Amino acid sequence: MTASHEDERPLLRVRGLTVAFPTAAGATEVVKSLDFDLARGGALGIVGESGSGKSMTSLAIMGLLPKGAERTGSIEFDGAELTALKEREMQAVRGDRIAMVFQDPLSSLNPYYTVGTQIAEAYRSHRTGVTRRQARRVAIEAMERVHIRDAARRVDHYPHQFSGGMRQRVMIAMTLSMEPDLIIADEPTTALDVTVQAQILDLLAEIRRDTGAGLILITHDLAVVSEVADHLVVMREGDLVEQGTAERVFCDPREPYTRMLLDAVPRIDDEIGLLKTTTAEEDR
Ligand SMILES: Nc1ncnc2c1ncn2[C@@H]1O[C@H](COP(=O)(O)OP(=O)(O)OP(=O)(O)O)[C@@H](O)[C@H]1O
Ligand SMILES: [Mg+2]
């Protein structure tokens, strides 16, 4: 295989991905034989109602499914079959190449340590031979890159000293310090005010542009993905009901379910316009 062919290979290739939970009445499939690709540097939106299997899909990719869940199918990441990796090897992938941003940054941050310590330790845990001092510098730089003002001072603050939007920036800074090839963000803005949501989405789009990392953005809110994703997967009750370029899915949805999701954001263009023009000084 030539180098140019390798570059054309998707970053992530998911085939027949199924997640099932055993019950007394047999296995319940909550993700049903999904097929999708994420191009290198691409941004994929996974949308669907609550319970449609979005989070289970991302956790299946990360190898972080809850106990009892059974995963089958193929997940090829940069040419490597993730389902074949041992837990220790998967830990290395998670620490180094695929990073996740969750809805609630507070649950991922330790209240007893400064954000700087947490970013620095996350960085040190997957880089050998990095001194505390170097890691602190990385933490400050990462905080600057997510536009936290006065990062050199804020690095010594604790999570509770930050607003929700700023905490999500801290989480994204932690992600950035790992220099991942793929960022999976599961409802990263759901807990935030609308204006702050727009800022975080802008930030994710900017990071993707600047670092070339692939992005999977999971949300129940189509207005959220419209700004960031170039490709969309629509899920319903574990099934992939429709996929295509974001433009095609938005302008020409083929499935009634997708149309219903779109109707739930009737003023989608107005809202996006509003989001883009509003700036929230308060959260800066
Ligand atoms: N530990 C578990 N045991 C059994 N079923 C589970 C478990 N965890 C989740 N499920 C089921 O899996 C299905 C998919 O859940 P998932 O969390 O992926 O939905 P989602 O699309 O992320 O929803 P939301 O938008 O609310 O986050 C749901 O029906 C849920 O009830
Ligand atoms: Mg979810």
Coordinates of C-alpha atoms and ligand atoms in Angstrom, one line a residue:
M1 CA 0.0 0.0 0.0
T2 CA 1.4 3.4 -0.9
A3 CA 1.6 6.4 1.4
S4 CA -1.1 8.2 -0.6
H5 CA -3.5 5.3 -0.1
E6 CA -2.8 5.3 3.6
D7 CA -3.7 9.0 3.8
E8 CA -7.0 8.2 2.1
R9 CA -7.8 5.6 4.7
P10 CA -10.3 7.0 7.2
L11 CA -9.1 7.8 10.7
L12 CA -11.9 5.7 12.1
R13 CA -13.7 2.9 10.4
V14 CA -16.7 1.4 12.3
R15 CA -18.3 -1.7 10.9
G16 CA -21.2 -3.7 12.4
L17 CA -20.7 -2.2 15.8
T18 CA -23.2 -3.7 18.2
V19 CA -23.6 -3.1 21.9
A20 CA -25.9 -5.4 23.9
F21 CA -26.9 -5.8 27.5
P22 CA -27.9 -9.3 28.7
T23 CA -31.3 -9.4 30.3
A24 CA -33.4 -12.3 31.7
A25 CA -35.3 -12.2 28.4
G26 CA -32.1 -12.3 26.3
A27 CA -29.8 -9.6 25.1
T28 CA -31.1 -6.1 24.5
E29 CA -29.2 -4.4 21.7
V30 CA -28.8 -0.7 22.4
V31 CA -26.4 -0.1 19.4
K32 CA -27.4 -2.1 16.3
S33 CA -24.7 -2.9 13.7
L34 CA -23.5 0.6 13.0
D35 CA -21.3 1.3 9.9
F36 CA -19.7 4.7 9.6
D37 CA -16.3 6.3 8.9
L38 CA -14.6 9.4 10.1
A39 CA -12.1 11.0 7.7
R40 CA -8.7 12.2 8.9
G41 CA -9.3 15.7 10.2
G42 CA -13.0 15.3 9.7
A43 CA -15.8 16.2 12.1
L44 CA -18.6 13.8 12.5
G45 CA -21.8 14.7 14.4
I46 CA -23.8 11.8 16.0
V47 CA -27.3 13.0 16.7
G48 CA -30.5 11.4 18.0
E49 CA -33.0 11.5 20.8
S50 CA -32.2 10.5 24.4
G51 CA -31.6 6.8 24.7
S52 CA -30.8 6.4 20.9
G53 CA -27.4 4.9 21.7
K54 CA -25.0 7.8 21.1
S55 CA -23.1 7.6 24.3
M56 CA -22.9 3.8 24.1
T57 CA -21.4 4.2 20.6
S58 CA -18.7 6.5 21.9
L59 CA -18.0 4.4 25.0
A60 CA -17.7 1.3 22.7
I61 CA -15.1 3.1 20.7
M62 CA -13.2 4.1 23.8
G63 CA -13.5 0.6 25.3
L64 CA -15.2 2.1 28.3
L65 CA -18.6 0.4 28.2
P66 CA -20.3 -0.3 31.5
K67 CA -19.9 -3.7 33.1
G68 CA -22.0 -6.4 31.4
A69 CA -22.2 -4.7 28.1
E70 CA -21.2 -6.8 25.1
R71 CA -19.5 -5.2 22.2
T72 CA -19.2 -6.9 18.7
G73 CA -18.1 -5.6 15.3
S74 CA -15.0 -3.8 14.1
I75 CA -13.5 -0.5 15.2
E76 CA -10.5 0.3 13.1
F77 CA -8.6 3.4 14.3
D78 CA -5.7 4.6 12.1
G79 CA -5.4 1.1 10.7
A80 CA -5.4 -0.7 14.1
E81 CA -8.3 -2.9 15.2
L82 CA -9.3 -1.5 18.6
T83 CA -11.5 -4.5 19.5
A84 CA -8.4 -6.7 19.4
L85 CA -6.4 -4.7 21.9
K86 CA -5.7 -5.8 25.4
E87 CA -7.0 -3.4 28.2
R88 CA -3.4 -2.2 28.8
E89 CA -2.9 -1.3 25.1
M90 CA -6.3 0.4 25.0
Q91 CA -5.3 2.5 28.0
A92 CA -2.4 3.7 26.0
V93 CA -4.7 4.6 23.1
R94 CA -7.0 6.5 25.5
G95 CA -4.1 8.3 27.2
D96 CA -2.4 9.3 24.0
R97 CA -4.5 9.2 20.9
I98 CA -8.2 9.4 21.6
A99 CA -9.5 11.9 24.1
M100 CA -13.0 12.4 25.5
V101 CA -14.8 15.5 26.6
F102 CA -17.9 14.8 28.7
Q103 CA -21.1 16.8 29.4
D104 CA -20.3 17.6 33.0
P105 CA -16.7 18.7 33.5
L106 CA -17.1 18.8 37.3
S107 CA -17.5 15.0 37.4
S108 CA -14.2 14.7 35.5
L109 CA -12.3 17.2 37.6
N110 CA -11.1 16.5 41.1
P111 CA -12.2 19.3 43.5
Y112 CA -9.2 18.9 45.7
Y113 CA -6.5 19.8 43.1
T114 CA -5.8 22.9 41.1
V115 CA -6.7 22.7 37.5
G116 CA -3.1 23.2 36.6
T117 CA -2.1 20.2 38.7
Q118 CA -4.7 18.1 36.9
I119 CA -3.8 19.2 33.4
A120 CA -0.1 18.7 34.3
E121 CA -0.6 15.3 35.8
A122 CA -2.7 14.1 32.9
Y123 CA 0.1 15.2 30.6
R124 CA 2.8 13.6 32.7
S125 CA 0.9 10.3 32.9
H126 CA 1.4 9.6 29.3
R127 CA 4.7 11.3 28.6
T128 CA 7.8 9.8 30.1
G129 CA 10.6 12.0 31.4
V130 CA 8.6 15.2 31.8
T131 CA 9.4 17.3 34.8
R132 CA 6.7 19.0 37.0
R133 CA 8.0 22.3 35.8
Q134 CA 7.7 21.4 32.1
A135 CA 4.2 19.9 32.7
R136 CA 3.1 23.1 34.4
R137 CA 4.3 25.1 31.4
V138 CA 2.3 22.8 29.1
A139 CA -0.8 23.3 31.4
I140 CA -0.5 27.1 31.1
E141 CA 0.0 26.9 27.3
A142 CA -3.0 24.6 27.0
M143 CA -5.1 27.0 29.1
E144 CA -4.0 29.9 26.9
R145 CA -5.0 27.9 23.8
V146 CA -8.5 27.5 25.1
H147 CA -8.6 31.3 25.7
I148 CA -8.6 31.3 29.5
R149 CA -7.4 34.7 30.3
D150 CA -4.6 35.2 32.8
A151 CA -3.7 31.5 32.5
A152 CA -0.5 31.9 34.4
R153 CA -2.5 32.9 37.5
R154 CA -5.6 30.8 36.8
V155 CA -3.5 27.6 36.6
D156 CA -3.4 27.6 40.4
H157 CA -7.1 27.9 40.9
Y158 CA -9.5 25.0 41.9
P159 CA -12.4 23.8 39.7
H160 CA -15.0 25.5 41.9
Q161 CA -13.4 28.9 41.1
F162 CA -14.4 28.5 37.4
S163 CA -17.8 28.9 35.8
G164 CA -19.3 26.0 33.9
G165 CA -18.1 27.2 30.6
M166 CA -14.6 27.8 31.9
R167 CA -14.5 24.4 33.4
Q168 CA -15.3 22.9 30.1
R169 CA -12.4 24.9 28.7
V170 CA -10.2 23.4 31.3
M171 CA -11.3 19.9 30.3
I172 CA -10.6 20.8 26.6
A173 CA -7.2 22.1 27.7
M174 CA -6.5 18.8 29.4
T175 CA -7.5 17.1 26.2
L176 CA -5.3 19.4 24.1
S177 CA -2.2 18.8 26.2
M178 CA -2.4 15.1 25.1
E179 CA -2.3 16.1 21.4
P180 CA -4.9 13.5 20.5
D181 CA -5.6 12.3 16.9
L182 CA -9.3 12.0 17.8
I183 CA -11.5 14.0 20.2
I184 CA -14.9 12.6 21.2
A185 CA -17.1 15.2 22.8
D186 CA -20.3 13.8 24.3
E187 CA -22.9 16.6 24.8
P188 CA -20.0 19.0 25.7
T189 CA -22.3 22.0 25.8
T190 CA -25.6 20.7 27.1
A191 CA -25.0 21.9 30.6
L192 CA -24.0 25.4 29.5
D193 CA -25.9 28.7 28.7
V194 CA -26.6 29.2 25.0
T195 CA -24.0 32.0 24.6
V196 CA -21.3 29.9 26.3
Q197 CA -22.3 26.9 24.2
A198 CA -21.5 28.8 21.1
Q199 CA -18.1 29.8 22.5
I200 CA -17.2 26.2 23.3
L201 CA -18.4 25.0 19.9
D202 CA -16.2 27.7 18.2
L203 CA -13.3 26.5 20.3
L204 CA -13.8 22.9 19.3
A205 CA -14.0 23.9 15.6
E206 CA -10.8 26.0 16.1
I207 CA -8.9 23.2 17.7
R208 CA -9.9 20.8 15.0
R209 CA -8.7 23.3 12.4
D210 CA -5.4 24.1 14.2
T211 CA -4.4 20.6 15.2
G212 CA -5.9 18.5 12.4
A213 CA -7.5 16.1 15.0
G214 CA -10.6 14.3 14.0
L215 CA -13.7 15.2 16.0
I216 CA -16.8 13.2 17.0
L217 CA -19.5 15.5 18.4
I218 CA -22.4 13.8 20.1
T219 CA -25.6 15.8 20.8
H220 CA -29.3 15.6 20.8
D221 CA -29.4 19.2 19.5
L222 CA -29.1 19.6 15.8
A223 CA -28.4 23.3 16.1
V224 CA -25.2 22.4 17.9
V225 CA -23.8 20.1 15.2
S226 CA -24.7 22.3 12.3
E227 CA -21.9 24.7 13.1
V228 CA -19.1 22.1 13.6
A229 CA -19.8 18.8 11.8
D230 CA -19.2 18.1 8.2
H231 CA -20.7 14.7 8.3
L232 CA -23.7 13.4 10.2
V233 CA -24.9 10.1 11.6
V234 CA -28.5 10.1 12.8
M235 CA -29.4 7.4 15.4
R236 CA -32.7 6.2 16.7
E237 CA -33.2 3.4 19.2
G238 CA -29.7 2.0 18.5
D239 CA -30.1 2.1 14.7
L240 CA -28.3 4.3 12.3
V241 CA -31.3 5.7 10.4
E242 CA -29.5 8.1 8.1
Q243 CA -26.0 9.5 7.4
G244 CA -24.4 11.9 4.9
T245 CA -22.8 15.2 4.6
A246 CA -24.1 17.7 7.1
E247 CA -25.3 19.9 4.3
R248 CA -27.2 17.1 2.7
V249 CA -28.8 15.9 5.9
F250 CA -29.8 19.4 6.9
C251 CA -31.1 20.5 3.5
D252 CA -32.5 17.2 2.2
P253 CA -33.3 14.9 5.1
R254 CA -34.4 11.5 3.8
E255 CA -35.9 10.0 7.0
P256 CA -39.0 11.3 8.7
Y257 CA -37.2 10.9 12.0
T258 CA -34.4 13.3 10.8
R259 CA -37.1 15.8 9.7
M260 CA -38.7 15.5 13.1
L261 CA -35.3 16.3 14.8
L262 CA -34.9 19.2 12.4
D263 CA -38.4 20.5 13.2
A264 CA -37.5 20.5 16.8
V265 CA -35.1 23.4 16.0
P266 CA -37.5 25.4 13.8
R267 CA -35.4 28.6 13.7
I268 CA -32.2 26.8 13.2
D269 CA -30.7 29.5 10.9
D270 CA -31.8 32.3 13.1
E271 CA -30.4 30.6 16.2
I272 CA -27.1 30.0 14.6
G273 CA -26.9 33.6 13.5
L274 CA -27.8 34.7 17.0
L275 CA -25.2 32.4 18.5
K276 CA -22.5 33.7 16.3
T277 CA -23.2 37.4 17.0
T278 CA -23.6 37.1 20.7
T279 CA -20.5 37.3 22.8
A280 CA -20.6 36.6 26.6
E281 CA -18.0 38.7 28.4
E282 CA -19.2 37.3 31.6
D283 CA -17.7 33.9 31.1
R284 CA -14.3 35.1 29.9
Ligands
LIG1 N1 -25.8 -0.2 32.2 C1 -26.9 -0.4 31.3 N2 -27.6 -1.5 31.3 C2 -28.6 -1.6 30.4 N3 -29.0 -0.7 29.6 C3 -28.3 0.4 29.5 C4 -27.2 0.7 30.4 N4 -26.7 1.9 30.1 C5 -27.5 2.4 29.1 N5 -28.4 1.5 28.8 C6 -29.4 1.7 27.7 O1 -28.8 1.9 26.5 C7 -29.6 2.8 25.6 C8 -28.7 3.8 25.0 O2 -28.1 4.7 26.0 P1 -27.2 5.9 25.6 O3 -26.7 6.4 26.9 O4 -26.2 5.5 24.6 O5 -28.2 6.9 25.0 P2 -27.9 8.4 24.5 O6 -28.3 8.5 23.0 O7 -26.5 8.8 24.8 O8 -28.9 9.3 25.3 P3 -28.7 10.7 26.0 O9 -29.0 11.7 24.9 O10 -29.8 10.8 27.0 O11 -27.4 10.8 26.5 C9 -30.6 3.4 26.5 O12 -31.9 2.8 26.2 C10 -30.2 3.0 27.9 O13 -31.3 2.8 28.7
MG2 MG -25.6 10.2 26.1

